[in-house]
Coordinates of C-alpha atoms in Angstrom, one line a residue:
X1 CA 19.9 33.0 -13.5
X2 CA 18.4 31.1 -9.6
X3 CA 20.9 28.1 -9.6
X4 CA 24.3 28.8 -9.2
X5 CA 27.4 26.9 -10.9
X6 CA 28.6 23.3 -9.5
X7 CA 30.2 24.3 -6.4
X8 CA 31.3 23.2 -2.7
X9 CA 28.2 24.8 -0.9
X10 CA 27.3 23.8 2.7
X11 CA 25.1 24.3 5.1
X12 CA 27.2 27.2 6.2
X13 CA 26.5 28.8 2.8
X14 CA 22.5 29.4 3.1
X15 CA 20.7 31.1 6.1
X16 CA 17.5 29.3 5.2
X17 CA 15.9 26.1 3.1
X18 CA 12.8 26.6 1.2
X19 CA 10.1 23.2 0.8
X20 CA 8.8 24.2 -2.7
X21 CA 5.7 22.3 -3.6
X22 CA 2.6 22.1 -6.5
X23 CA 0.1 23.5 -3.7
X24 CA -3.8 22.0 -3.5
X25 CA -7.1 23.2 -2.0
X26 CA -8.3 23.4 1.4
X27 CA -11.7 23.1 1.2
X28 CA -14.6 22.8 -1.5
X29 CA -14.5 26.7 -2.4
X30 CA -11.1 26.6 -3.3
X31 CA -11.0 23.6 -5.8
X32 CA -12.0 25.0 -9.1
X33 CA -9.2 28.2 -8.1
X34 CA -6.8 25.6 -7.8
X35 CA -7.6 24.2 -11.1
X36 CA -8.0 27.6 -12.6
X37 CA -4.3 28.3 -11.1
X38 CA -2.8 24.5 -12.3
X39 CA -4.2 25.5 -15.3
X40 CA -4.2 29.0 -16.6
X41 CA -3.6 29.7 -19.9
X42 CA -5.2 26.8 -21.5
X43 CA -8.5 28.1 -22.2
X44 CA -10.0 25.3 -19.9
X45 CA -14.1 26.0 -19.3
X46 CA -14.7 26.5 -15.4
X47 CA -17.8 24.2 -15.6
X48 CA -15.2 21.6 -17.1
X49 CA -12.9 22.4 -14.2
X50 CA -15.8 21.6 -11.8
X51 CA -15.9 18.2 -13.8
X52 CA -12.4 17.5 -13.4
X53 CA -12.3 18.5 -9.4
X54 CA -14.8 15.8 -8.5
X55 CA -12.1 13.7 -6.9
X56 CA -10.9 16.3 -4.5
X57 CA -14.8 16.6 -3.6
X58 CA -14.8 13.1 -2.5
X59 CA -12.4 14.1 -0.5
X60 CA -14.2 17.1 1.5
X61 CA -12.5 19.4 -1.1
X62 CA -9.1 19.1 0.5
X63 CA -5.9 17.7 -1.2
X64 CA -3.9 15.9 1.4
X65 CA -0.7 17.6 -0.1
X66 CA -0.3 20.2 2.4
X67 CA -0.8 18.5 5.2
X68 CA 2.1 16.3 4.4
X69 CA 4.1 19.0 3.2
X70 CA 4.0 20.6 7.2
X71 CA 4.6 17.2 8.1
X72 CA 7.5 17.0 6.0
X73 CA 8.9 20.6 6.8
X74 CA 8.2 19.4 10.7
X75 CA 10.7 16.5 9.9
X76 CA 13.6 18.2 8.0
X77 CA 13.4 20.9 11.1
X78 CA 13.8 18.1 13.7
X79 CA 16.6 16.6 11.1
X80 CA 18.4 19.2 10.9
X81 CA 18.4 20.4 14.7
X82 CA 19.5 16.3 15.3
X83 CA 22.4 17.2 13.1
X84 CA 23.6 20.8 14.9
X85 CA 22.5 22.9 11.9
X86 CA 20.2 26.1 13.3
X87 CA 18.4 27.1 9.8
X88 CA 15.1 27.5 9.3
X89 CA 12.7 26.0 6.7
X90 CA 10.3 27.7 4.9
X91 CA 7.3 26.6 2.8
X92 CA 5.7 28.3 -0.9
X93 CA 3.6 26.7 -3.5
X94 CA 2.7 27.1 -7.4
X95 CA -0.7 26.9 -7.4
X96 CA -2.3 27.4 -3.7
X97 CA -1.5 29.5 -0.8
X98 CA 1.4 30.3 0.7
X99 CA 1.9 30.8 -2.3
X100 CA 6.0 31.2 -3.5
X101 CA 6.0 35.0 -4.2
X102 CA 4.5 35.3 -0.9
X103 CA 7.1 33.0 0.7
X104 CA 10.0 34.8 -1.2
X105 CA 8.6 38.3 -0.1
X106 CA 8.9 36.8 3.8
X107 CA 12.5 35.6 3.5
X108 CA 13.2 39.2 1.9
X109 CA 11.4 40.5 4.9
X110 CA 13.3 38.4 7.3
X111 CA 16.6 38.8 6.2
X112 CA 17.3 35.8 4.4
X113 CA 20.6 36.3 1.3
X114 CA 20.5 32.7 0.0
X115 CA 18.5 29.6 0.2
X116 CA 18.6 25.8 -0.9
X117 CA 15.0 24.9 -2.3
X118 CA 13.8 21.3 -2.1
X119 CA 11.3 20.7 -4.8
X120 CA 8.4 17.9 -4.1
X121 CA 9.5 16.1 -7.2
X122 CA 12.5 13.4 -8.0
X123 CA 12.6 13.5 -11.5
X124 CA 13.3 15.4 -14.6
X125 CA 10.3 16.8 -16.6
X126 CA 9.4 20.7 -17.4
X127 CA 6.5 20.0 -15.1
X128 CA 8.6 18.6 -12.3
X129 CA 11.5 20.1 -12.7
X130 CA 12.0 22.9 -15.1
X131 CA 8.7 24.7 -14.3
X132 CA 9.7 25.0 -10.6
X133 CA 12.9 26.5 -12.0
X134 CA 10.5 29.2 -14.1
X135 CA 8.8 30.0 -10.8
X136 CA 11.9 30.5 -8.7
X137 CA 13.3 32.9 -11.1
X138 CA 9.8 35.1 -11.4
X139 CA 9.3 34.8 -7.5
X140 CA 12.6 36.3 -7.6
X141 CA 12.3 38.9 -10.3
X142 CA 8.9 39.9 -8.7
X143 CA 10.1 40.9 -5.3
X144 CA 13.0 43.3 -4.0
X145 CA 16.0 42.6 -2.3
X146 CA 14.9 38.4 -2.7
X147 CA 17.1 36.0 -1.5
X148 CA 19.3 34.0 -4.2
X149 CA 17.3 30.7 -4.2
X150 CA 19.9 27.4 -5.3
X151 CA 17.4 24.6 -6.5
X152 CA 18.2 21.0 -5.4
X153 CA 17.9 19.1 -9.2
X154 CA 16.1 16.1 -9.0
X155 CA 16.8 13.2 -6.2
X156 CA 15.2 10.0 -7.5
X157 CA 18.2 8.0 -7.1
X158 CA 19.8 8.6 -3.6
X159 CA 19.7 5.6 -1.9
X160 CA 17.4 7.3 1.3
X161 CA 15.0 7.8 -1.0
X162 CA 15.4 4.4 -2.6
X163 CA 15.0 2.7 1.0
X164 CA 12.6 4.2 1.8
X165 CA 10.3 2.8 -1.0
X166 CA 11.9 -0.5 -1.0
X167 CA 10.7 -0.6 2.7
X168 CA 7.1 0.0 1.4
X169 CA 7.0 -2.1 -0.9
X170 CA 7.9 -5.0 1.4
X171 CA 5.5 -4.0 4.0
X172 CA 2.8 -4.6 1.1
X173 CA 3.8 -7.7 -0.5
X174 CA 3.7 -9.2 3.5
X175 CA -0.1 -7.7 3.6
X176 CA -0.8 -10.4 0.3
X177 CA -2.5 -13.4 1.2
X178 CA 0.3 -15.8 1.5
X179 CA 0.1 -17.7 -0.8
X180 CA -0.3 -14.9 -3.5
X181 CA 2.9 -13.3 -2.5
X182 CA 6.0 -15.0 -4.3
X183 CA 3.8 -14.3 -7.4
X184 CA 2.8 -10.6 -7.0
X185 CA 3.8 -8.2 -9.7
X186 CA 5.1 -5.3 -9.2
X187 CA 3.9 -2.1 -10.6
X188 CA 5.9 0.7 -10.3
X189 CA 3.4 4.0 -10.7
X190 CA 4.0 7.7 -12.0
X191 CA 2.1 10.5 -13.2
X192 CA 1.9 10.2 -17.0
X193 CA 3.0 13.0 -19.1
X194 CA 2.6 14.0 -22.8
X195 CA 5.0 12.0 -25.0
X196 CA 6.5 15.2 -26.4
X197 CA 7.7 16.2 -22.6
X198 CA 9.3 13.3 -22.0
X199 CA 11.0 13.4 -25.1
X200 CA 12.4 17.3 -24.4
X201 CA 13.4 16.1 -20.8
X202 CA 16.9 16.0 -18.9
X203 CA 19.7 17.3 -21.2
X204 CA 19.5 14.3 -24.1
X205 CA 15.7 13.5 -23.9
X206 CA 14.1 10.6 -22.6
X207 CA 14.9 11.4 -19.0
X208 CA 11.8 11.5 -17.4
X209 CA 10.7 7.4 -18.3
X210 CA 14.4 6.6 -18.3
X211 CA 14.3 7.7 -14.6
X212 CA 11.6 6.1 -13.9
X213 CA 12.7 2.8 -15.2
X214 CA 15.9 2.8 -13.7
X215 CA 15.0 3.2 -10.1
X216 CA 11.8 0.8 -10.3
X217 CA 14.9 -2.0 -11.5
X218 CA 17.1 -1.0 -8.9
X219 CA 13.6 -1.2 -5.8
X220 CA 12.7 -4.2 -8.1
X221 CA 16.5 -6.0 -7.3
X222 CA 16.6 -4.6 -3.9
X223 CA 13.2 -6.1 -3.0
X224 CA 14.2 -9.3 -4.0
X225 CA 17.2 -9.5 -2.2
X226 CA 15.3 -8.7 1.2
X227 CA 12.5 -11.1 0.3
X228 CA 14.6 -13.7 -1.6
X229 CA 12.4 -13.6 -4.4
X230 CA 12.7 -12.3 -7.9
X231 CA 9.3 -11.0 -9.3
X232 CA 8.1 -9.7 -12.7
X233 CA 7.9 -5.6 -12.6
X234 CA 6.9 -2.8 -14.9
X235 CA 6.5 0.5 -15.2
X236 CA 2.6 1.8 -15.6
X237 CA 0.8 5.6 -15.0
X238 CA -1.9 7.5 -14.0
X239 CA -3.7 11.2 -14.2
X240 CA -3.6 11.4 -18.0
X241 CA -5.6 15.2 -18.6
X242 CA -5.4 17.1 -21.6
X243 CA -6.4 16.5 -25.1
X244 CA -7.2 13.0 -26.1
X245 CA -5.3 13.8 -29.2
X246 CA -1.8 14.5 -27.4
X247 CA -0.1 11.1 -27.2
X248 CA 1.2 10.4 -23.6
X249 CA 3.2 8.2 -21.8
X250 CA 0.8 4.7 -21.1
X251 CA 0.0 1.9 -20.1
X252 CA -2.8 3.4 -17.8
X253 CA -2.5 1.9 -14.2
X254 CA -6.1 0.9 -14.9
X255 CA -5.4 -0.5 -18.2
X256 CA -2.7 -2.5 -17.2
X257 CA -4.3 -4.2 -14.3
X258 CA -7.3 -5.4 -16.4
X259 CA -4.4 -7.1 -19.1
X260 CA -3.0 -8.6 -16.2
X261 CA -6.5 -10.5 -14.5
X262 CA -6.8 -11.6 -18.7
X263 CA -2.5 -13.3 -18.4
X264 CA -3.7 -15.3 -15.0
X265 CA -2.1 -12.6 -12.9
X266 CA -3.7 -13.3 -9.0
X267 CA -1.7 -10.2 -7.2
X268 CA -0.6 -6.9 -7.4
X269 CA 1.5 -4.5 -5.3
X270 CA 1.2 -0.9 -6.6
X271 CA 4.4 1.0 -6.0
X272 CA 4.1 5.0 -6.2
X273 CA 7.3 5.6 -6.8
X274 CA 6.4 8.2 -8.7
X275 CA 5.3 10.5 -5.9
X276 CA 7.1 11.7 -2.4
X277 CA 3.8 11.3 -0.7
X278 CA 0.1 10.5 -0.8
X279 CA -0.7 12.7 -3.4
X280 CA -4.1 13.4 -4.7
X281 CA -2.7 10.9 -7.8
X282 CA -2.4 8.4 -4.8
X283 CA -5.3 8.4 -3.3
X284 CA -8.0 8.9 -5.5
X285 CA -6.3 7.5 -9.0
X286 CA -4.3 4.6 -6.7
X287 CA -6.4 3.8 -3.6
X288 CA -10.0 4.6 -5.3
X289 CA -9.6 3.7 -8.8
X290 CA -7.5 1.4 -9.5
X291 CA -8.5 -0.8 -6.7
X292 CA -11.5 -0.6 -7.4
X293 CA -10.5 -2.1 -11.2
X294 CA -8.4 -4.0 -9.1
X295 CA -11.9 -5.5 -7.5
X296 CA -13.5 -5.7 -10.4
X297 CA -10.7 -8.0 -12.3
X298 CA -10.2 -10.1 -9.4
X299 CA -6.7 -9.2 -8.6
X300 CA -5.9 -9.2 -5.2
X301 CA -3.7 -5.5 -4.6
X302 CA -2.3 -4.4 -2.0
X303 CA -0.6 -0.1 -2.1
X304 CA 2.7 0.4 -1.1
X305 CA 3.3 3.5 1.0
X306 CA 5.5 6.6 -0.3
X307 CA 8.6 8.0 1.4
X308 CA 6.9 10.6 2.8
X309 CA 8.6 11.6 6.2
X310 CA 11.0 7.9 6.3
X311 CA 14.1 9.5 8.4
X312 CA 16.4 8.7 5.7
X313 CA 14.6 10.2 3.1
X314 CA 14.3 13.6 5.3
X315 CA 18.0 12.7 6.0
X316 CA 18.8 12.8 1.8
X317 CA 17.2 15.8 1.2
X318 CA 19.0 18.0 4.2
X319 CA 22.2 16.3 2.8
X320 CA 21.6 17.2 -1.1
X321 CA 20.4 20.7 -0.2
X322 CA 23.5 21.4 2.3
X323 CA 26.5 18.9 2.0
X324 CA 26.9 18.5 -2.0
X325 CA 27.3 20.8 -5.0
X326 CA 24.1 22.1 -6.5
X327 CA 24.8 22.0 -9.8
X328 CA 23.1 24.7 -12.8
X329 CA 20.7 22.6 -15.0
X330 CA 21.7 23.2 -18.7
X331 CA 19.7 26.0 -20.4
X332 CA 18.3 23.6 -23.0
X333 CA 17.4 21.3 -20.5
X334 CA 13.4 19.8 -20.2
X335 CA 12.8 22.7 -22.6
X336 CA 8.8 23.6 -22.3
X337 CA 8.0 22.6 -25.8
X338 CA 4.3 20.7 -24.6
X339 CA 2.8 21.4 -21.5
X340 CA -0.3 19.9 -21.3

């Protein structure tokens, strides 16, 4: 069991923090092996993975996520120091170096006994929450003397995250031509998942979609207060993969842009609310593909920034990890009935 039962844990309860993330390739030679790690057990041919990896090759074969995680670690270290908390911050990944199991070995060698873990995913689902718990359990089982690792639960509703998204959205609206700002449509974007995975997300099902819709509504309300103007908003999806016969959450952002253009919408702001930093899904699926679609259909589009290393978001992560109870997920939460 990797998570404790609810309890009043504080900074004094831990001797380290762990940033746990997805991982990404560092160069062209890493792309296919990385994708093999991501898709292990699904029987996808290597040549198909090379096709899937083309968007990485457009950026020199390097994912932006690793540099962003290092920046987040540096920001967490600065925030901890400012709060008078002396804790080391470790980093481990699911699919690429530094691998989680290697990081757990290092923590054990360093004598760490209890570690608070922050995963770089803000919402509930098998792939964004439960799978990280499974990764932790497997790594701990493999390492003699491994520390207890308590994973922070999903955090999308924390005001520090929401406030950062709101400010980035307002900045993107202000980048639009003045005559288009008031009527710009707000398109909140997140990673699509199979509808069956959404149906099993959270303790009662449907949490992944419900959480995104609620966060989008809160951000839209705060943006309206900040700008003095209500704007239509909706949730769209990117990065669909897997079998075309498997239903995934829709609409795709590109399909929706085409529909909005046909309806006469002149401007949109793409808000990657499903991502905490500018992952490949942001720099490729939005900055490259969606922006090209918007240009093709004649919509003026801007992309809002992600929370990244916004001090309020960084402080939120520290607060969630060290000053609030860390609750165990129910055993039936986010069951892995459909993974792809």
